[in-house]
Amino acid sequence: NFMLTQPHSVSESPGKTVTISCTRSSGSIASNYVQWYQQRPGSAPTTVICDDNQRPSGVPDRFSGSIDSSSNSASLAISGLKTEDEADYYCQSYDSSNWVFGGGTKLTVL
Amino acid sequence: QVQLVQSGAEVKKPGASVKVSCKTSGYTFTGHYIHWVRQAPGQGLEWMGWINPNSGGTNYGGTNSVQNFQGRVTMTRDTSISTVYMELSRLKYDDTAVYFCARGGSGWYQSDYWGQGTLVTVSS
């Protein structure tokens, strides 16, 4: 099995762009799709990116996902930051039959 | 619209069992896997496993499952009422968490809708 490692926290100012990384410990990041979930305090997670870079309907195009095979990592970028983007973000991938979550990143918009 | 509505909060003693329900609506119940994910207070998301509502097949896997809950978790479904259940037995204090059900999306490997969560507190 592999692990997904995320930074514990990131912060940025409103209107700026922030990027959150998710590094896979073994095996290729490109082997299995990566999803990103947003979780606001006291709420259930919601999907902001699926299949590496696809936005579900209703998710603003300020959110984008990508993968980088050279660093074996996935990234979530949020542009034009708003205070409402302040939340925990989790990456998630899978192996043959199991999900794997990253440890989560707390985004502070200040 | 797709909805996953979970049962209410529970308080259980160590060693007891808890059964959480996840009632679905707004889509074909047998067409999407249901995953269970838990979140201990102040911690991250921990995947527990999935059930295929069509076949009833299950997978209670995960990197830490042997230590955490494999052998103690059972997922079942009742197709007549479009509901999935997660039962966790031999409860320990560190099973205190919010338990979420999540619908598999276009593939089992992702999810698109989540239940609201059920707080299970293990306390003597």
PDB file of C-alpha atoms in Angstrom:
ATOM      1  CA  ASN A   1       0.000   0.000   0.000  1.00  0.00           C
ATOM      2  CA  PHE A   2       1.012   3.618  -0.456  1.00  0.00           C
ATOM      3  CA  MET A   3       0.560   6.833   1.513  1.00  0.00           C
ATOM      4  CA  LEU A   4      -0.478  10.318   0.433  1.00  0.00           C
ATOM      5  CA  THR A   5       1.327  13.193   2.148  1.00  0.00           C
ATOM      6  CA  GLN A   6      -0.082  16.710   2.320  1.00  0.00           C
ATOM      7  CA  PRO A   7       1.210  19.840   4.051  1.00  0.00           C
ATOM      8  CA  HIS A   8      -0.452  20.297   7.406  1.00  0.00           C
ATOM      9  CA  SER A   9      -1.484  23.871   6.682  1.00  0.00           C
ATOM     10  CA  VAL A  10      -1.239  26.664   4.120  1.00  0.00           C
ATOM     11  CA  SER A  11      -2.330  30.270   4.226  1.00  0.00           C
ATOM     12  CA  GLU A  12      -2.821  32.994   1.678  1.00  0.00           C
ATOM     13  CA  SER A  13      -4.565  36.306   1.222  1.00  0.00           C
ATOM     14  CA  PRO A  14      -7.931  36.865  -0.447  1.00  0.00           C
ATOM     15  CA  GLY A  15      -7.660  37.211  -4.213  1.00  0.00           C
ATOM     16  CA  LYS A  16      -4.398  35.285  -4.394  1.00  0.00           C
ATOM     17  CA  THR A  17      -3.731  31.759  -5.642  1.00  0.00           C
ATOM     18  CA  VAL A  18      -2.778  28.870  -3.370  1.00  0.00           C
ATOM     19  CA  THR A  19      -1.592  25.383  -4.267  1.00  0.00           C
ATOM     20  CA  ILE A  20      -1.906  22.313  -2.062  1.00  0.00           C
ATOM     21  CA  SER A  21       0.275  19.308  -2.833  1.00  0.00           C
ATOM     22  CA  CYS A  22      -0.359  15.593  -2.330  1.00  0.00           C
ATOM     23  CA  THR A  23       2.665  13.324  -2.731  1.00  0.00           C
ATOM     24  CA  ARG A  24       2.333   9.591  -3.291  1.00  0.00           C
ATOM     25  CA  SER A  25       4.872   7.467  -1.396  1.00  0.00           C
ATOM     26  CA  SER A  26       5.165   4.543  -3.802  1.00  0.00           C
ATOM     27  CA  GLY A  27       3.807   3.651  -7.190  1.00  0.00           C
ATOM     28  CA  SER A  28       3.031   6.207  -9.851  1.00  0.00           C
ATOM     29  CA  ILE A  29       0.684   9.096  -9.121  1.00  0.00           C
ATOM     30  CA  ALA A  30      -0.568   8.674 -12.666  1.00  0.00           C
ATOM     31  CA  SER A  31      -1.628   5.064 -12.052  1.00  0.00           C
ATOM     32  CA  ASN A  32      -4.821   5.926 -10.187  1.00  0.00           C
ATOM     33  CA  TYR A  33      -7.051   8.980 -10.300  1.00  0.00           C
ATOM     34  CA  VAL A  34      -6.824  11.561  -7.536  1.00  0.00           C
ATOM     35  CA  GLN A  35      -9.826  13.269  -5.981  1.00  0.00           C
ATOM     36  CA  TRP A  36      -9.909  16.382  -3.775  1.00  0.00           C
ATOM     37  CA  TYR A  37     -12.499  17.036  -1.072  1.00  0.00           C
ATOM     38  CA  GLN A  38     -13.284  20.244   0.770  1.00  0.00           C
ATOM     39  CA  GLN A  39     -14.526  20.028   4.346  1.00  0.00           C
ATOM     40  CA  ARG A  40     -15.743  23.066   6.220  1.00  0.00           C
ATOM     41  CA  PRO A  41     -15.976  22.875  10.027  1.00  0.00           C
ATOM     42  CA  GLY A  42     -18.917  20.802  11.186  1.00  0.00           C
ATOM     43  CA  SER A  43     -19.838  19.680   7.679  1.00  0.00           C
ATOM     44  CA  ALA A  44     -19.427  16.621   5.523  1.00  0.00           C
ATOM     45  CA  PRO A  45     -16.776  16.656   2.796  1.00  0.00           C
ATOM     46  CA  THR A  46     -17.724  17.733  -0.711  1.00  0.00           C
ATOM     47  CA  THR A  47     -15.921  16.900  -3.933  1.00  0.00           C
ATOM     48  CA  VAL A  48     -14.125  19.776  -5.639  1.00  0.00           C
ATOM     49  CA  ILE A  49     -11.975  17.766  -8.070  1.00  0.00           C
ATOM     50  CA  CYS A  50     -12.350  14.196  -9.356  1.00  0.00           C
ATOM     51  CA  ASP A  51     -10.353  12.147 -11.834  1.00  0.00           C
ATOM     52  CA  ASP A  52      -7.223  14.288 -11.317  1.00  0.00           C
ATOM     53  CA  ASN A  53      -8.585  17.453 -12.909  1.00  0.00           C
ATOM     54  CA  GLN A  54     -12.348  17.270 -13.424  1.00  0.00           C
ATOM     55  CA  ARG A  55     -14.657  19.702 -11.656  1.00  0.00           C
ATOM     56  CA  PRO A  56     -18.079  18.388 -10.651  1.00  0.00           C
ATOM     57  CA  SER A  57     -20.971  20.578 -11.680  1.00  0.00           C
ATOM     58  CA  GLY A  58     -21.382  23.538  -9.380  1.00  0.00           C
ATOM     59  CA  VAL A  59     -17.707  23.794  -8.435  1.00  0.00           C
ATOM     60  CA  PRO A  60     -16.252  27.157  -9.524  1.00  0.00           C
ATOM     61  CA  ASP A  61     -13.525  27.167 -12.141  1.00  0.00           C
ATOM     62  CA  ARG A  62     -11.292  28.815  -9.556  1.00  0.00           C
ATOM     63  CA  PHE A  63     -10.560  25.235  -8.458  1.00  0.00           C
ATOM     64  CA  SER A  64      -8.222  23.163 -10.618  1.00  0.00           C
ATOM     65  CA  GLY A  65      -6.356  19.891 -10.229  1.00  0.00           C
ATOM     66  CA  SER A  66      -3.248  18.480 -11.823  1.00  0.00           C
ATOM     67  CA  ILE A  67      -0.708  15.715 -11.462  1.00  0.00           C
ATOM     68  CA  ASP A  68       3.067  15.848 -11.880  1.00  0.00           C
ATOM     69  CA  SER A  69       4.816  12.567 -12.538  1.00  0.00           C
ATOM     70  CA  SER A  70       8.269  14.065 -11.940  1.00  0.00           C
ATOM     71  CA  SER A  71       7.441  14.787  -8.314  1.00  0.00           C
ATOM     72  CA  ASN A  72       4.915  11.949  -8.071  1.00  0.00           C
ATOM     73  CA  SER A  73       2.369  14.345  -6.722  1.00  0.00           C
ATOM     74  CA  ALA A  74      -1.034  15.832  -7.338  1.00  0.00           C
ATOM     75  CA  SER A  75      -1.930  19.452  -6.742  1.00  0.00           C
ATOM     76  CA  LEU A  76      -5.056  21.440  -6.033  1.00  0.00           C
ATOM     77  CA  ALA A  77      -4.902  25.097  -7.029  1.00  0.00           C
ATOM     78  CA  ILE A  78      -7.444  27.652  -5.895  1.00  0.00           C
ATOM     79  CA  SER A  79      -7.290  31.035  -7.569  1.00  0.00           C
ATOM     80  CA  GLY A  80      -9.016  34.278  -6.629  1.00  0.00           C
ATOM     81  CA  LEU A  81      -9.172  33.104  -3.012  1.00  0.00           C
ATOM     82  CA  LYS A  82     -12.288  33.943  -1.043  1.00  0.00           C
ATOM     83  CA  THR A  83     -12.816  33.739   2.680  1.00  0.00           C
ATOM     84  CA  GLU A  84     -15.380  31.011   2.041  1.00  0.00           C
ATOM     85  CA  ASP A  85     -12.576  28.790   0.693  1.00  0.00           C
ATOM     86  CA  GLU A  86     -11.175  28.506   4.218  1.00  0.00           C
ATOM     87  CA  ALA A  87     -11.545  24.799   4.995  1.00  0.00           C
ATOM     88  CA  ASP A  88      -9.717  21.486   5.255  1.00  0.00           C
ATOM     89  CA  TYR A  89      -8.787  19.843   1.963  1.00  0.00           C
ATOM     90  CA  TYR A  90      -8.130  16.135   1.502  1.00  0.00           C
ATOM     91  CA  CYS A  91      -6.682  14.293  -1.455  1.00  0.00           C
ATOM     92  CA  GLN A  92      -7.817  10.729  -2.065  1.00  0.00           C
ATOM     93  CA  SER A  93      -6.686   7.989  -4.392  1.00  0.00           C
ATOM     94  CA  TYR A  94      -6.965   4.187  -4.402  1.00  0.00           C
ATOM     95  CA  ASP A  95      -5.297   0.898  -5.164  1.00  0.00           C
ATOM     96  CA  SER A  96      -6.917  -2.270  -6.461  1.00  0.00           C
ATOM     97  CA  SER A  97      -9.845  -2.101  -4.052  1.00  0.00           C
ATOM     98  CA  ASN A  98      -9.106   0.378  -1.261  1.00  0.00           C
ATOM     99  CA  TRP A  99      -9.319   4.121  -0.875  1.00  0.00           C
ATOM    100  CA  VAL A 100      -6.360   6.054   0.525  1.00  0.00           C
ATOM    101  CA  PHE A 101      -6.700   9.558   2.003  1.00  0.00           C
ATOM    102  CA  GLY A 102      -4.054  12.169   2.539  1.00  0.00           C
ATOM    103  CA  GLY A 103      -3.795  13.589   6.020  1.00  0.00           C
ATOM    104  CA  GLY A 104      -5.528  16.829   5.081  1.00  0.00           C
ATOM    105  CA  THR A 105      -4.439  20.441   4.703  1.00  0.00           C
ATOM    106  CA  LYS A 106      -5.949  23.334   6.599  1.00  0.00           C
ATOM    107  CA  LEU A 107      -6.325  26.352   4.334  1.00  0.00           C
ATOM    108  CA  THR A 108      -6.462  29.715   6.064  1.00  0.00           C
ATOM    109  CA  VAL A 109      -7.501  32.744   4.033  1.00  0.00           C
ATOM    110  CA  LEU A 110      -6.341  35.850   5.827  1.00  0.00           C
TER     111      LEU A 110
ATOM    112  CA  GLN B   1     -32.065  15.031  -5.974  1.00  0.00           C
ATOM    113  CA  VAL B   2     -29.562  12.585  -4.528  1.00  0.00           C
ATOM    114  CA  GLN B   3     -29.688  12.369  -0.738  1.00  0.00           C
ATOM    115  CA  LEU B   4     -27.946  10.249   1.853  1.00  0.00           C
ATOM    116  CA  VAL B   5     -29.525  10.642   5.271  1.00  0.00           C
ATOM    117  CA  GLN B   6     -27.851   9.001   8.243  1.00  0.00           C
ATOM    118  CA  SER B   7     -29.213   7.953  11.595  1.00  0.00           C
ATOM    119  CA  GLY B   8     -28.743  10.023  14.705  1.00  0.00           C
ATOM    120  CA  ALA B   9     -25.970  10.278  17.242  1.00  0.00           C
ATOM    121  CA  GLU B  10     -25.202   7.314  19.486  1.00  0.00           C
ATOM    122  CA  VAL B  11     -23.519   6.873  22.861  1.00  0.00           C
ATOM    123  CA  LYS B  12     -22.192   3.391  23.561  1.00  0.00           C
ATOM    124  CA  LYS B  13     -20.143   1.695  26.246  1.00  0.00           C
ATOM    125  CA  PRO B  14     -16.821   0.017  25.491  1.00  0.00           C
ATOM    126  CA  GLY B  15     -17.338  -3.505  24.198  1.00  0.00           C
ATOM    127  CA  ALA B  16     -20.803  -2.750  22.815  1.00  0.00           C
ATOM    128  CA  SER B  17     -21.837  -2.559  19.160  1.00  0.00           C
ATOM    129  CA  VAL B  18     -23.293   0.278  17.117  1.00  0.00           C
ATOM    130  CA  LYS B  19     -25.246   0.147  13.866  1.00  0.00           C
ATOM    131  CA  VAL B  20     -25.429   3.289  11.722  1.00  0.00           C
ATOM    132  CA  SER B  21     -27.863   3.570   8.831  1.00  0.00           C
ATOM    133  CA  CYS B  22     -27.580   5.530   5.598  1.00  0.00           C
ATOM    134  CA  LYS B  23     -30.878   5.944   3.765  1.00  0.00           C
ATOM    135  CA  THR B  24     -30.475   6.895   0.122  1.00  0.00           C
ATOM    136  CA  SER B  25     -32.882   8.481  -2.337  1.00  0.00           C
ATOM    137  CA  GLY B  26     -32.945  10.239  -5.679  1.00  0.00           C
ATOM    138  CA  TYR B  27     -31.066   7.624  -7.697  1.00  0.00           C
ATOM    139  CA  THR B  28     -30.959   3.906  -8.499  1.00  0.00           C
ATOM    140  CA  PHE B  29     -29.773   2.369  -5.227  1.00  0.00           C
ATOM    141  CA  THR B  30     -28.059  -0.608  -6.836  1.00  0.00           C
ATOM    142  CA  GLY B  31     -26.112   1.528  -9.280  1.00  0.00           C
ATOM    143  CA  HIS B  32     -23.507   3.006  -6.946  1.00  0.00           C
ATOM    144  CA  TYR B  33     -21.160   1.673  -4.284  1.00  0.00           C
ATOM    145  CA  ILE B  34     -21.467   3.085  -0.769  1.00  0.00           C
ATOM    146  CA  HIS B  35     -18.318   3.808   1.204  1.00  0.00           C
ATOM    147  CA  TRP B  36     -17.949   4.407   4.921  1.00  0.00           C
ATOM    148  CA  VAL B  37     -15.438   6.951   6.203  1.00  0.00           C
ATOM    149  CA  ARG B  38     -14.847   8.029   9.777  1.00  0.00           C
ATOM    150  CA  GLN B  39     -13.290  11.080  11.376  1.00  0.00           C
ATOM    151  CA  ALA B  40     -12.106  11.130  14.958  1.00  0.00           C
ATOM    152  CA  PRO B  41     -12.332  14.483  16.776  1.00  0.00           C
ATOM    153  CA  GLY B  42      -9.832  16.931  15.284  1.00  0.00           C
ATOM    154  CA  GLN B  43      -8.402  14.265  12.979  1.00  0.00           C
ATOM    155  CA  GLY B  44      -8.441  13.461   9.280  1.00  0.00           C
ATOM    156  CA  LEU B  45     -10.607  11.157   7.196  1.00  0.00           C
ATOM    157  CA  GLU B  46     -10.177   7.396   7.564  1.00  0.00           C
ATOM    158  CA  TRP B  47     -11.655   5.057   4.970  1.00  0.00           C
ATOM    159  CA  MET B  48     -13.372   1.972   6.393  1.00  0.00           C
ATOM    160  CA  GLY B  49     -14.585   0.060   3.369  1.00  0.00           C
ATOM    161  CA  TRP B  50     -17.335  -0.244   0.807  1.00  0.00           C
ATOM    162  CA  ILE B  51     -20.440  -2.216  -0.019  1.00  0.00           C
ATOM    163  CA  ASN B  52     -21.800  -2.921  -3.461  1.00  0.00           C
ATOM    164  CA  PRO B  53     -25.567  -2.508  -2.990  1.00  0.00           C
ATOM    165  CA  ASN B  54     -26.260  -4.561  -6.108  1.00  0.00           C
ATOM    166  CA  SER B  55     -24.493  -7.744  -5.048  1.00  0.00           C
ATOM    167  CA  GLY B  56     -24.055  -7.111  -1.332  1.00  0.00           C
ATOM    168  CA  GLY B  57     -20.331  -7.667  -1.763  1.00  0.00           C
ATOM    169  CA  THR B  58     -18.068  -5.858   0.655  1.00  0.00           C
ATOM    170  CA  ASN B  59     -14.460  -4.844   1.140  1.00  0.00           C
ATOM    171  CA  TYR B  60     -13.292  -3.962   4.627  1.00  0.00           C
ATOM    172  CA  GLY B  61      -9.812  -2.922   3.671  1.00  0.00           C
ATOM    173  CA  GLY B  62      -7.394  -0.072   4.137  1.00  0.00           C
ATOM    174  CA  THR B  63      -3.801   0.358   5.208  1.00  0.00           C
ATOM    175  CA  ASN B  64      -4.510   0.338   8.914  1.00  0.00           C
ATOM    176  CA  SER B  65      -7.583  -1.796   8.849  1.00  0.00           C
ATOM    177  CA  VAL B  66      -5.969  -4.745  10.608  1.00  0.00           C
ATOM    178  CA  GLN B  67      -5.209  -2.590  13.594  1.00  0.00           C
ATOM    179  CA  ASN B  68      -8.219  -0.361  13.494  1.00  0.00           C
ATOM    180  CA  PHE B  69     -11.416  -2.249  12.703  1.00  0.00           C
ATOM    181  CA  GLN B  70     -11.008  -5.214  10.376  1.00  0.00           C
ATOM    182  CA  GLY B  71     -12.946  -8.100  11.849  1.00  0.00           C
ATOM    183  CA  ARG B  72     -15.148  -5.685  13.792  1.00  0.00           C
ATOM    184  CA  VAL B  73     -16.997  -3.948  10.940  1.00  0.00           C
ATOM    185  CA  THR B  74     -19.925  -5.317   8.945  1.00  0.00           C
ATOM    186  CA  MET B  75     -21.663  -3.516   6.093  1.00  0.00           C
ATOM    187  CA  THR B  76     -25.061  -4.635   4.880  1.00  0.00           C
ATOM    188  CA  ARG B  77     -27.879  -3.304   2.762  1.00  0.00           C
ATOM    189  CA  ASP B  78     -31.644  -3.516   2.470  1.00  0.00           C
ATOM    190  CA  THR B  79     -32.585  -2.957  -1.146  1.00  0.00           C
ATOM    191  CA  SER B  80     -36.299  -2.713  -0.312  1.00  0.00           C
ATOM    192  CA  ILE B  81     -35.716   0.568   1.500  1.00  0.00           C
ATOM    193  CA  SER B  82     -32.532   1.742  -0.295  1.00  0.00           C
ATOM    194  CA  THR B  83     -30.589   1.757   2.934  1.00  0.00           C
ATOM    195  CA  VAL B  84     -27.073   0.711   3.836  1.00  0.00           C
ATOM    196  CA  TYR B  85     -25.893  -0.152   7.345  1.00  0.00           C
ATOM    197  CA  MET B  86     -22.498  -0.121   9.026  1.00  0.00           C
ATOM    198  CA  GLU B  87     -22.133  -2.067  12.255  1.00  0.00           C
ATOM    199  CA  LEU B  88     -19.007  -1.779  14.393  1.00  0.00           C
ATOM    200  CA  SER B  89     -18.596  -4.223  17.242  1.00  0.00           C
ATOM    201  CA  ARG B  90     -16.373  -4.487  20.336  1.00  0.00           C
ATOM    202  CA  LEU B  91     -16.245  -0.718  20.523  1.00  0.00           C
ATOM    203  CA  LYS B  92     -13.163   0.982  21.974  1.00  0.00           C
ATOM    204  CA  TYR B  93     -12.765   4.522  23.266  1.00  0.00           C
ATOM    205  CA  ASP B  94     -10.848   5.504  20.139  1.00  0.00           C
ATOM    206  CA  ASP B  95     -13.782   4.499  17.945  1.00  0.00           C
ATOM    207  CA  THR B  96     -15.329   7.802  19.024  1.00  0.00           C
ATOM    208  CA  ALA B  97     -15.756   9.587  15.712  1.00  0.00           C
ATOM    209  CA  VAL B  98     -18.150  10.970  13.145  1.00  0.00           C
ATOM    210  CA  TYR B  99     -19.060   8.228  10.682  1.00  0.00           C
ATOM    211  CA  PHE B 100     -19.947   9.237   7.114  1.00  0.00           C
ATOM    212  CA  CYS B 101     -21.466   7.269   4.279  1.00  0.00           C
ATOM    213  CA  ALA B 102     -20.479   8.390   0.788  1.00  0.00           C
ATOM    214  CA  ARG B 103     -21.868   7.368  -2.570  1.00  0.00           C
ATOM    215  CA  GLY B 104     -19.404   6.141  -5.179  1.00  0.00           C
ATOM    216  CA  GLY B 105     -19.476   8.415  -8.184  1.00  0.00           C
ATOM    217  CA  SER B 106     -19.050   7.436 -11.793  1.00  0.00           C
ATOM    218  CA  GLY B 107     -16.527   4.912 -10.477  1.00  0.00           C
ATOM    219  CA  TRP B 108     -16.167   3.099  -7.144  1.00  0.00           C
ATOM    220  CA  TYR B 109     -12.869   4.905  -6.587  1.00  0.00           C
ATOM    221  CA  GLN B 110     -14.442   8.329  -6.046  1.00  0.00           C
ATOM    222  CA  SER B 111     -17.468   9.780  -4.346  1.00  0.00           C
ATOM    223  CA  ASP B 112     -19.925  12.465  -5.302  1.00  0.00           C
ATOM    224  CA  TYR B 113     -22.432  12.657  -2.435  1.00  0.00           C
ATOM    225  CA  TRP B 114     -21.953  12.275   1.290  1.00  0.00           C
ATOM    226  CA  GLY B 115     -24.274  11.754   4.208  1.00  0.00           C
ATOM    227  CA  GLN B 116     -24.378  14.337   6.970  1.00  0.00           C
ATOM    228  CA  GLY B 117     -22.401  12.191   9.384  1.00  0.00           C
ATOM    229  CA  THR B 118     -23.279  10.336  12.594  1.00  0.00           C
ATOM    230  CA  LEU B 119     -21.415  10.989  15.822  1.00  0.00           C
ATOM    231  CA  VAL B 120     -20.661   7.824  17.760  1.00  0.00           C
ATOM    232  CA  THR B 121     -19.328   8.405  21.251  1.00  0.00           C
ATOM    233  CA  VAL B 122     -17.799   5.545  23.204  1.00  0.00           C
ATOM    234  CA  SER B 123     -17.895   6.323  26.888  1.00  0.00           C
ATOM    235  CA  SER B 124     -18.255   4.394  30.111  1.00  0.00           C
TER     236      SER B 124
END
